[in-house]
């Protein structure tokens, strides 16, 4: 089983030691006891001052315990008690989905980690407005098909990028011809005397 810390989404979240764009980070959720729920692997503070500010500590904390102490000492909030032991497979998979959604700029308010004390389940939270802190431009995803390529403006395997920053599929000659036929208006069969228009040079070779 691949642990969530070995998954590409978590490595993207680490972001070379700098907190990801604040607009990608969902607001903190609390359980019914009022304790803040922190997810396994979190190393960046996402405490917000209303909707127009976030904690200035943007560096990566050295450990989950260091981040918990930061919340206690700086923001005077109490994190939920952490469970001991290894995470089961279901929780590992939930964490992969959570970090994948975070990095891909997908709105979510669900909390994958259950409270240690039964009955202290998270109360309903409104969907976070990931665009509430921005102007006209959306935050750039750091994981998933919409994430910017690492180099040369190319997708996997060097394929050119199309709309939405996804790799553009290369069409065969027959596929290009069929696409043109589908786009042409229905005017009946073309005679051999009709002029040829908009032919692809590759098809004439």
XYZ file of C-alpha atoms in Angstrom:
205
model
C 0.000 0.000 0.000
C 1.282 3.446 -0.920
C 1.116 5.765 2.073
C -0.251 9.276 1.622
C 3.166 10.802 2.351
C 4.572 8.964 -0.673
C 1.767 10.184 -2.939
C 2.411 12.963 -5.451
C -0.414 15.092 -4.017
C 1.253 15.273 -0.597
C 4.645 16.063 -2.114
C 2.989 18.883 -4.059
C 1.471 20.155 -0.797
C 4.940 20.364 0.790
C 5.804 22.813 -2.001
C 9.552 22.903 -1.307
C 9.092 24.268 2.197
C 6.792 27.192 1.374
C 3.099 27.253 2.191
C 0.912 26.779 -0.915
C -1.224 29.648 -2.166
C -3.489 30.566 0.749
C -6.538 30.401 -1.517
C -5.982 26.661 -1.939
C -6.148 26.023 1.816
C -9.600 25.299 3.298
C -10.517 27.021 6.565
C -10.020 25.189 9.830
C -12.884 23.003 11.026
C -13.776 22.201 14.630
C -15.432 19.225 16.278
C -18.452 19.455 18.565
C -16.135 19.999 21.546
C -14.684 23.111 19.907
C -11.259 21.625 19.186
C -9.611 22.373 15.859
C -9.231 19.330 13.622
C -5.789 18.968 12.056
C -5.221 16.321 9.428
C -2.302 13.914 9.455
C 0.718 15.333 7.663
C -0.217 19.014 7.952
C 2.881 21.193 8.302
C 1.562 24.663 7.374
C -0.554 27.014 9.441
C -3.904 27.903 7.871
C -5.319 30.061 10.665
C -7.312 32.917 9.154
C -8.142 36.366 10.402
C -11.643 36.705 9.007
C -11.699 36.304 5.226
C -8.997 38.760 4.306
C -5.901 37.450 6.025
C -3.969 34.339 6.965
C -1.217 33.683 9.506
C 2.048 35.294 8.438
C 4.018 32.157 9.344
C 4.230 30.743 5.829
C 7.201 28.426 6.384
C 6.975 24.670 6.784
C 6.987 23.597 10.427
C 9.507 20.955 11.403
C 6.869 18.472 12.578
C 3.165 18.061 13.206
C 3.828 18.606 16.921
C 5.557 21.919 16.181
C 2.515 23.059 14.194
C 0.171 22.033 17.013
C 2.247 24.023 19.506
C 2.097 27.015 17.168
C -1.709 26.896 17.150
C -1.754 26.661 20.962
C 0.839 29.318 21.756
C 0.276 31.861 18.982
C -3.401 31.565 18.101
C -4.625 30.274 21.484
C -6.678 27.492 19.957
C -6.649 23.862 21.040
C -6.124 21.186 18.378
C -8.042 17.946 18.673
C -6.239 15.208 20.545
C -4.125 13.206 18.143
C -4.657 9.487 17.756
C -1.691 7.228 18.329
C -0.606 4.382 16.077
C -0.524 3.894 12.340
C -3.286 5.074 10.049
C -5.434 2.340 8.559
C -5.808 1.937 4.805
C -9.142 3.742 4.666
C -7.721 6.815 6.402
C -4.620 6.736 4.192
C -6.853 6.769 1.114
C -8.936 9.585 2.571
C -5.791 11.640 3.114
C -4.714 11.089 -0.494
C -8.111 12.355 -1.650
C -7.947 15.335 0.718
C -4.482 16.475 -0.392
C -5.388 15.831 -4.036
C -8.482 18.019 -3.731
C -6.534 20.723 -1.927
C -3.790 20.864 -4.540
C -6.226 20.791 -7.459
C -8.252 23.763 -6.110
C -11.394 21.707 -5.566
C -13.730 23.144 -2.949
C -14.203 20.816 -0.020
C -15.089 21.098 3.638
C -15.046 17.454 4.653
C -12.592 16.288 7.294
C -11.201 12.799 6.646
C -9.835 12.173 10.136
C -12.311 11.044 12.766
C -12.179 12.493 16.262
C -10.506 10.254 18.825
C -13.440 10.582 21.223
C -16.656 9.027 19.917
C -19.457 11.525 19.509
C -17.132 14.444 18.793
C -17.819 14.399 15.091
C -17.255 17.578 13.063
C -20.261 19.855 12.823
C -21.507 20.849 9.356
C -19.231 23.430 7.800
C -20.055 25.714 4.854
C -18.165 25.081 1.666
C -15.118 27.353 1.732
C -15.039 30.043 -0.921
C -11.614 29.426 -2.380
C -11.962 32.549 -4.499
C -12.987 34.869 -1.659
C -9.448 36.106 -1.072
C -8.591 36.784 -4.678
C -9.096 39.408 -7.304
C -9.865 38.387 -10.842
C -7.402 35.521 -11.176
C -7.929 32.076 -9.693
C -5.172 30.406 -7.671
C -2.924 28.132 -9.695
C -3.388 24.445 -8.815
C -0.278 22.632 -7.599
C -1.506 19.093 -8.288
C -3.654 17.337 -10.871
C -4.236 17.755 -14.605
C -4.690 21.532 -14.293
C -1.340 22.059 -12.551
C 1.329 23.913 -14.492
C 3.977 21.656 -16.082
C 7.411 21.544 -14.576
C 9.270 22.854 -17.607
C 9.077 24.015 -21.234
C 5.309 24.532 -21.129
C 4.737 20.903 -22.063
C 2.646 18.154 -20.615
C 3.680 14.581 -19.835
C 5.885 13.129 -22.525
C 6.456 16.519 -24.138
C 2.923 16.764 -25.554
C 1.864 20.367 -26.276
C -0.696 21.792 -23.888
C -4.203 22.658 -25.010
C -6.997 24.473 -23.238
C -7.035 24.123 -19.476
C -3.312 23.261 -19.505
C -4.062 19.665 -20.423
C -1.865 17.816 -22.923
C -3.310 18.239 -26.414
C -4.032 14.919 -28.086
C -2.277 14.394 -31.410
C -4.802 13.423 -34.107
C -4.095 11.037 -36.939
C -4.614 12.103 -40.557
C -7.891 10.160 -40.757
C -9.150 11.739 -37.518
C -8.375 15.229 -38.818
C -10.270 14.493 -42.058
C -13.317 13.197 -40.155
C -13.293 16.257 -37.911
C -13.345 18.592 -40.936
C -16.207 16.618 -42.468
C -18.206 16.929 -39.246
C -17.672 20.696 -39.154
C -18.642 21.262 -42.815
C -22.306 22.248 -43.491
C -24.471 19.586 -45.082
C -24.620 20.669 -48.752
C -24.822 17.304 -50.429
C -21.982 15.391 -52.058
C -19.177 17.418 -53.548
C -18.441 16.922 -57.233
C -14.966 16.468 -58.595
C -15.195 19.953 -60.162
C -15.742 21.723 -56.854
C -12.669 23.529 -55.558
C -10.889 21.964 -52.628
C -10.950 24.218 -49.568
C -9.132 24.114 -46.241
C -7.299 20.911 -46.983
C -4.598 19.966 -44.524
C -1.225 20.029 -46.325
C -0.319 16.753 -44.615
C -3.356 15.053 -46.199
C -2.252 16.082 -49.694
C 1.224 14.621 -49.367
